[in-house]
mmCIF file with all atom_site columns, C-alpha atoms in Angstrom:
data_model
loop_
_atom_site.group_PDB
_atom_site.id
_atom_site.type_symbol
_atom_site.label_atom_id
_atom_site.label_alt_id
_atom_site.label_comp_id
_atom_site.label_asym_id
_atom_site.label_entity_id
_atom_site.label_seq_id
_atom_site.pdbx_PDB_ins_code
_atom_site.Cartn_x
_atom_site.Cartn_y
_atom_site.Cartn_z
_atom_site.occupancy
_atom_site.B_iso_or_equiv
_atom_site.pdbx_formal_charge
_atom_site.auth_seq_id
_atom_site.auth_comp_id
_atom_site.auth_asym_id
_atom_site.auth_atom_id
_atom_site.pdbx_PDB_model_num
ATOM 1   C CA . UNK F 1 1   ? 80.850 49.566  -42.775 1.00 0.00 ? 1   UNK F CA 1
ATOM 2   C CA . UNK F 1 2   ? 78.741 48.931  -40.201 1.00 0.00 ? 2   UNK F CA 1
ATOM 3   C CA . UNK F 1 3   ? 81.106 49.850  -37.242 1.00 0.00 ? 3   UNK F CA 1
ATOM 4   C CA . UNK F 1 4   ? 80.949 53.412  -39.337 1.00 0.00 ? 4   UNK F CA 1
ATOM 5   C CA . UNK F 1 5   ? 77.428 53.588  -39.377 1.00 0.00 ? 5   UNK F CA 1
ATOM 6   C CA . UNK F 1 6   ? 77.113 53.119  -35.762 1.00 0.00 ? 6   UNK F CA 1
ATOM 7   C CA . UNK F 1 7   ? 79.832 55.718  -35.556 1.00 0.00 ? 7   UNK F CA 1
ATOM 8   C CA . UNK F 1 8   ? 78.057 58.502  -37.417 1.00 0.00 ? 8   UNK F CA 1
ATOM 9   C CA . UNK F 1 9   ? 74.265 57.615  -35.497 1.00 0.00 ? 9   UNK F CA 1
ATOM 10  C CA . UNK F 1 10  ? 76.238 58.076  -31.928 1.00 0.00 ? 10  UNK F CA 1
ATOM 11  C CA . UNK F 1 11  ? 77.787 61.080  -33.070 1.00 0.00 ? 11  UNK F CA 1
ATOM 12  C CA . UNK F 1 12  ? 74.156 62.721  -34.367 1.00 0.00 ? 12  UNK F CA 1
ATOM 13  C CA . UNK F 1 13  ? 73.357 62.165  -31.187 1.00 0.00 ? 13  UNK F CA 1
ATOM 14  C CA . UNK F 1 14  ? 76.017 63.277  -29.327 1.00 0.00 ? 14  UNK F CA 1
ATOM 15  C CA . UNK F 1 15  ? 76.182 66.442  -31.354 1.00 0.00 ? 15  UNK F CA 1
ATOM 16  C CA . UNK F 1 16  ? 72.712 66.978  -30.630 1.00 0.00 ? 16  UNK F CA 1
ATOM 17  C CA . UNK F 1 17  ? 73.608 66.655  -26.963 1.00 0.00 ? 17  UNK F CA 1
ATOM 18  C CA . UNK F 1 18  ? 76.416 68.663  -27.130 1.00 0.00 ? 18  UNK F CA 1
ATOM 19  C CA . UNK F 1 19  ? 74.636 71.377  -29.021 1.00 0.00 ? 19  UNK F CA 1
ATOM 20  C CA . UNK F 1 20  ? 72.156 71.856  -26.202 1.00 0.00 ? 20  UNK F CA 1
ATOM 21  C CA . UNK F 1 21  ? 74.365 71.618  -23.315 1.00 0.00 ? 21  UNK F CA 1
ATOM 22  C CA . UNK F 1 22  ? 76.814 73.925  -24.358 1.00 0.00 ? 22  UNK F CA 1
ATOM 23  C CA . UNK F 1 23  ? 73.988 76.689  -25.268 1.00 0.00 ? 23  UNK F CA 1
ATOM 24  C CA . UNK F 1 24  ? 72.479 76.296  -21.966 1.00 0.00 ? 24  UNK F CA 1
ATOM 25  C CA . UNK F 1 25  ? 76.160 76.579  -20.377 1.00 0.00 ? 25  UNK F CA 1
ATOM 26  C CA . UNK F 1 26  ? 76.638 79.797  -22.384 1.00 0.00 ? 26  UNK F CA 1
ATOM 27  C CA . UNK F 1 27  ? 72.730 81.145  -21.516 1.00 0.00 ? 27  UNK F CA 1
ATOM 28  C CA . UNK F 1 28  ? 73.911 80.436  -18.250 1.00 0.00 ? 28  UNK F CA 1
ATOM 29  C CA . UNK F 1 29  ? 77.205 81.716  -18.231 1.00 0.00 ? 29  UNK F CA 1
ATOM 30  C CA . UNK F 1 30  ? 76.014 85.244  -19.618 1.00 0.00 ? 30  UNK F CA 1
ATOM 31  C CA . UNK F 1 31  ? 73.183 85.474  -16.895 1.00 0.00 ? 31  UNK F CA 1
ATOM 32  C CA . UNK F 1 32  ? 75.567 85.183  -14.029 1.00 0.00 ? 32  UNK F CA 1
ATOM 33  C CA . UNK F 1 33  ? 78.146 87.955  -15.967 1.00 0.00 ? 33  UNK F CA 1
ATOM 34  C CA . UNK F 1 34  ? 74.960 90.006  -16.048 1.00 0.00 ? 34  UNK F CA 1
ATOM 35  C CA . UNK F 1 35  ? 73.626 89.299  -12.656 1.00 0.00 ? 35  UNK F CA 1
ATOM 36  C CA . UNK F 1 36  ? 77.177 90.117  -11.259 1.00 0.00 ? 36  UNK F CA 1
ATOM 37  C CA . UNK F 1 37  ? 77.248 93.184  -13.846 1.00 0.00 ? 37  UNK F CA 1
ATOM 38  C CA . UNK F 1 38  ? 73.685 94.282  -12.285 1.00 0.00 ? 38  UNK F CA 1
ATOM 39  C CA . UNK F 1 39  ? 75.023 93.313  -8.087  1.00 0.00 ? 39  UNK F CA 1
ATOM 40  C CA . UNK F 1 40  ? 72.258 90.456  -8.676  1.00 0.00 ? 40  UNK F CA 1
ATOM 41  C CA . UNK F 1 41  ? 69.945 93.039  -7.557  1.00 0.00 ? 41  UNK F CA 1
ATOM 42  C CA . UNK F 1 42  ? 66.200 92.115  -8.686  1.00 0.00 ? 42  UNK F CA 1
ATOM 43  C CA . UNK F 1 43  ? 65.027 96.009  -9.364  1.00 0.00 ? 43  UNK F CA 1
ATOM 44  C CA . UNK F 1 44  ? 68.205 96.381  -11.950 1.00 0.00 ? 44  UNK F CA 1
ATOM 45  C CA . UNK F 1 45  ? 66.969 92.613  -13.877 1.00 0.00 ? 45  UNK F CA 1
ATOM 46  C CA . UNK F 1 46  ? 63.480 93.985  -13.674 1.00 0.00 ? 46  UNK F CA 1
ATOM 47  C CA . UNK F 1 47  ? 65.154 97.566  -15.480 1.00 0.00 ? 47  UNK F CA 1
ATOM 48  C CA . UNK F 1 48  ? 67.285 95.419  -17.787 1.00 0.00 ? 48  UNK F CA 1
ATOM 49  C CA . UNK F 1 49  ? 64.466 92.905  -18.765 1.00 0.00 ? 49  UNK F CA 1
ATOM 50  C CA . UNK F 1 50  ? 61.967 96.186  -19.513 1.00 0.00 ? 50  UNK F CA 1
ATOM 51  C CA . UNK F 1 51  ? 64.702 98.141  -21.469 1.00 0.00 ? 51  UNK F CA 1
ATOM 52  C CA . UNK F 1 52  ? 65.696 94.748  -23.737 1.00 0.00 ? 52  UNK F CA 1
ATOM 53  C CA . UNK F 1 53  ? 63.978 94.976  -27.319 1.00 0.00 ? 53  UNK F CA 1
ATOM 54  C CA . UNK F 1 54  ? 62.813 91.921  -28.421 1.00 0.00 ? 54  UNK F CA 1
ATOM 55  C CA . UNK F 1 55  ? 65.514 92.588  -31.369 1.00 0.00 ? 55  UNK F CA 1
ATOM 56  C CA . UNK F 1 56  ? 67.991 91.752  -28.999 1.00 0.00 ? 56  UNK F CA 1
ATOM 57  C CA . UNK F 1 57  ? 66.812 88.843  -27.508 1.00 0.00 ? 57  UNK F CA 1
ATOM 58  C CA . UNK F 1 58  ? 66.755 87.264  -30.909 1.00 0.00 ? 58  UNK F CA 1
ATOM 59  C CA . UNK F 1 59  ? 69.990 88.314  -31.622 1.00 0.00 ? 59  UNK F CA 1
ATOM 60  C CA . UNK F 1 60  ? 71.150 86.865  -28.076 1.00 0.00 ? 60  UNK F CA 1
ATOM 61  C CA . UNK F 1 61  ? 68.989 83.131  -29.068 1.00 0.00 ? 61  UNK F CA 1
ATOM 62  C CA . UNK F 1 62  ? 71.137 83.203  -32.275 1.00 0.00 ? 62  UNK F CA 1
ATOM 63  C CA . UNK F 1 63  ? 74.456 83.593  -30.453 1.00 0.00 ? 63  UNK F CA 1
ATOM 64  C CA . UNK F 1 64  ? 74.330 81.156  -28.182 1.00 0.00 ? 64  UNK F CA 1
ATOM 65  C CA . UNK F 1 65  ? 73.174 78.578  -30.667 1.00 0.00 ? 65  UNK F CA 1
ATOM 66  C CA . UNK F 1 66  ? 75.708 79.558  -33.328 1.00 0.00 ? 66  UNK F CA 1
ATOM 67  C CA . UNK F 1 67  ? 78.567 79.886  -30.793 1.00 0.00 ? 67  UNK F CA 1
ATOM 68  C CA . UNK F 1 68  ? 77.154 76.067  -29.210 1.00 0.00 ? 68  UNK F CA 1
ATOM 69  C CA . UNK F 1 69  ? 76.938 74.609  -33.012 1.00 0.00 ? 69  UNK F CA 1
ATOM 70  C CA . UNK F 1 70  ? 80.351 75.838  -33.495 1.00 0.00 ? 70  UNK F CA 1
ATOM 71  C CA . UNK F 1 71  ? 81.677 74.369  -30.521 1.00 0.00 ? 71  UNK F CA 1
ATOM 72  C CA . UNK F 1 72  ? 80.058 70.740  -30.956 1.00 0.00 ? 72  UNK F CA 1
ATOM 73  C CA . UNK F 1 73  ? 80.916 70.901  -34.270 1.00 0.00 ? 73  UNK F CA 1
ATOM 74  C CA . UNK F 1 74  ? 84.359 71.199  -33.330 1.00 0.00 ? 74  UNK F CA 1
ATOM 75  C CA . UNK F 1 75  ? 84.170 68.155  -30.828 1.00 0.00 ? 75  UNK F CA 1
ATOM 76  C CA . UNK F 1 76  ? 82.917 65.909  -33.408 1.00 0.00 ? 76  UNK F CA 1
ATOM 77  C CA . UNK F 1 77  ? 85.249 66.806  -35.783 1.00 0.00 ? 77  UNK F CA 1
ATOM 78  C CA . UNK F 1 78  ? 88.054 65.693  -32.859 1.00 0.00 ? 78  UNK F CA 1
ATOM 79  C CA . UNK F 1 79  ? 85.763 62.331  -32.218 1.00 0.00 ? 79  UNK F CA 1
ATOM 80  C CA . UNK F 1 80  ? 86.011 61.909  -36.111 1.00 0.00 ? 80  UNK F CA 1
ATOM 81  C CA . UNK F 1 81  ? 89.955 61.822  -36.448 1.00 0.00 ? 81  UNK F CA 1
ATOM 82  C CA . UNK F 1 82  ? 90.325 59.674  -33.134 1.00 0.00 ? 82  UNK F CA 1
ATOM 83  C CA . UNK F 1 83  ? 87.701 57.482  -34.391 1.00 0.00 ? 83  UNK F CA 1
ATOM 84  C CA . UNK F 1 84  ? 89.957 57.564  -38.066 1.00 0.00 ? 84  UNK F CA 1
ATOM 85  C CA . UNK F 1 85  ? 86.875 58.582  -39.991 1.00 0.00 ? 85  UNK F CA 1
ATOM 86  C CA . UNK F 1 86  ? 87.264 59.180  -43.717 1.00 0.00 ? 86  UNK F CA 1
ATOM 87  C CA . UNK F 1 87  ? 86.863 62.860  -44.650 1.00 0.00 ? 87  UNK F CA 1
ATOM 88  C CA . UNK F 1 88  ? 86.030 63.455  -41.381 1.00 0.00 ? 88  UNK F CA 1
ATOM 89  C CA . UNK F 1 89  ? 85.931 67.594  -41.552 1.00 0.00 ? 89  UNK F CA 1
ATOM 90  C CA . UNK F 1 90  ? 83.561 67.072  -44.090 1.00 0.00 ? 90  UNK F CA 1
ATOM 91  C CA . UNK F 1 91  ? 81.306 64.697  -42.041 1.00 0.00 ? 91  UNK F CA 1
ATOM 92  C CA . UNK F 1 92  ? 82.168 67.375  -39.347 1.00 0.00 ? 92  UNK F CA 1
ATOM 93  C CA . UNK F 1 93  ? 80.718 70.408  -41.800 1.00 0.00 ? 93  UNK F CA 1
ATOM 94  C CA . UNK F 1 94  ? 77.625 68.412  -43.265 1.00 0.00 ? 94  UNK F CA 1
ATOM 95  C CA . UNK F 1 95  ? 76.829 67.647  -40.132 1.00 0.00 ? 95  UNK F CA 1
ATOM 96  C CA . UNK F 1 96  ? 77.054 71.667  -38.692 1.00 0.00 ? 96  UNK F CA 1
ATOM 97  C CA . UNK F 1 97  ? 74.893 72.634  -41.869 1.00 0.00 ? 97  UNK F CA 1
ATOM 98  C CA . UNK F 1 98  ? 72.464 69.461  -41.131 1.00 0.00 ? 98  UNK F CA 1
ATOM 99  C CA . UNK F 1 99  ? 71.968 70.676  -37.604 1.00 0.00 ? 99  UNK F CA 1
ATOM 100 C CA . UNK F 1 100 ? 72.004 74.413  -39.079 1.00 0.00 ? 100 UNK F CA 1
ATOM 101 C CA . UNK F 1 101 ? 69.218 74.050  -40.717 1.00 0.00 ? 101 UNK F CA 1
ATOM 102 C CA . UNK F 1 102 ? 66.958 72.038  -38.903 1.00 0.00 ? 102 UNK F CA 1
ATOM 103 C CA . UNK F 1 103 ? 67.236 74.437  -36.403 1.00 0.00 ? 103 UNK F CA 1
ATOM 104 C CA . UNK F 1 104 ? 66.130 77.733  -38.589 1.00 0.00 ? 104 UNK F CA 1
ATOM 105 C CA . UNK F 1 105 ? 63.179 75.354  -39.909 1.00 0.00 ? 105 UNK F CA 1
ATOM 106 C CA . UNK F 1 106 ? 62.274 75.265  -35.869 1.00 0.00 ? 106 UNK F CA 1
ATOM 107 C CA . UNK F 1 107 ? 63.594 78.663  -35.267 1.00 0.00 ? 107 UNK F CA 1
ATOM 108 C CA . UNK F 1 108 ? 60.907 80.301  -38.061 1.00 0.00 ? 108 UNK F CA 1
ATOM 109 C CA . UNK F 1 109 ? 58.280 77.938  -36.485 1.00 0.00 ? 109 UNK F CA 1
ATOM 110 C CA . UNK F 1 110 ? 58.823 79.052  -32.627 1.00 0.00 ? 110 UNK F CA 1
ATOM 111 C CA . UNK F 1 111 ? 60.342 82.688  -33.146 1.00 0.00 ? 111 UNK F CA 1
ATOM 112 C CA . UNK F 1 112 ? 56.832 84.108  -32.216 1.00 0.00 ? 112 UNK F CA 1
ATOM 113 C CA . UNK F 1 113 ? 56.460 81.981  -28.859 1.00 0.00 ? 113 UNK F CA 1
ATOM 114 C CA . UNK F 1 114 ? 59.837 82.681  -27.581 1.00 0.00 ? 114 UNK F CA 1
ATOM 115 C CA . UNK F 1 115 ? 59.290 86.771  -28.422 1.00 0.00 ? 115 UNK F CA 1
ATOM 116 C CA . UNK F 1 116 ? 55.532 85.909  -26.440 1.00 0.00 ? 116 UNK F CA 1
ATOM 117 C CA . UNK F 1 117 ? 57.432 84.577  -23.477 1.00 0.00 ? 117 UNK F CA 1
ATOM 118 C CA . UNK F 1 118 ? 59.589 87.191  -23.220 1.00 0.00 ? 118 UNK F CA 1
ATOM 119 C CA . UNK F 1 119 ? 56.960 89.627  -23.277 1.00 0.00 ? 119 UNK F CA 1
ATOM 120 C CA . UNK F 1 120 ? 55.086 87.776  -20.846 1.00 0.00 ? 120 UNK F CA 1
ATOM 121 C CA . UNK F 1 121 ? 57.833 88.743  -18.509 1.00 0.00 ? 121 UNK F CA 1
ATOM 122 C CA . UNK F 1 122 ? 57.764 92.394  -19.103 1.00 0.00 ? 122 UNK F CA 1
ATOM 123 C CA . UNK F 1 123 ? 54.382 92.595  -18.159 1.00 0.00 ? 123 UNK F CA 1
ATOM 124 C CA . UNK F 1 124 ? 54.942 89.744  -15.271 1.00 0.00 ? 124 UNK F CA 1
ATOM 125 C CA . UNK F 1 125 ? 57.425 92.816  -14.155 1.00 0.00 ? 125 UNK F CA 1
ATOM 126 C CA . UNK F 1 126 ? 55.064 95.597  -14.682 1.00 0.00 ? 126 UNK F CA 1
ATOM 127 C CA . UNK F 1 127 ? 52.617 94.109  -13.140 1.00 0.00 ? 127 UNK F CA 1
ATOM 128 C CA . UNK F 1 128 ? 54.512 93.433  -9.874  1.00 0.00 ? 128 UNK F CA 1
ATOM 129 C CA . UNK F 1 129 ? 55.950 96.806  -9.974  1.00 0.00 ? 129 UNK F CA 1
ATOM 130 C CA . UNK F 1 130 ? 52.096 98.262  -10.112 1.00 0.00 ? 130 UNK F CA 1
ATOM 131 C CA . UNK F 1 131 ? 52.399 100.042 -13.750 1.00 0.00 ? 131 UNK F CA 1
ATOM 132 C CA . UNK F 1 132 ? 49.603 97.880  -15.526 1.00 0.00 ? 132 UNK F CA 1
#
């Protein structure tokens, strides 16, 4: 029993871990296919960045954490069997839907500051480019 406990509190952590590391790898990942999309010229970010609605970076903050929860989720599930876990695709899902919603708790409690920041670099870029 207690083996399994210690099982499940490594694993919360380690899907927390997981969770973040993969959605910075993805955030990452889709900068440098849009920097190479864009020639990783500055002018065509500064265009992109101005031209983004804040709809879509929402939509973007979403997708990488859904695709990253999926992805741990996944990994744990494989850490359950080796492990020989009991019902482990259920511990696997509870665990998802745990994570899940702690996140759209913090999500509804920091959508406005990540939409600030981001507008805080549209007018960074305006203001550089002299249109303020």
């Amino acid at each position: 029993m207690v083996k399994r406990m210690i099982l499940i509190v490594v694993v919360i952590a380690l899907k927390a871990l997981l969770c973040k590391g993969f959605a910075l790898g993805i955030f990452l990942l889709l900068f440098w296919i849009k920097g190479k999309k864009l020639g990783f010229n500055s002018e065509r970010w500064d265009d992109f960045f101005l031209q983004m609605p804040a709809q879509a970076v929402q939509r973007y903050a979403i997708g990488i954490y859904f695709a990253a929860a999926v992805i741990s989720t996944a990994i744990i599930y494989c850490i359950f069997e080796a492990a020989s876990y009991p019902y482990s695709l259920i511990a696997a899902i509870f665990l998802f839907i745990g994570g899940l919603s702690i996140t759209t708790y913090r999500w509804n409690t920091t959508k406005e500051y990540l939409l600030n920041r981001y507008q805080e670099i549209c007018e960074t870029i305006l203001e550089r480019q002299g249109k303020m």
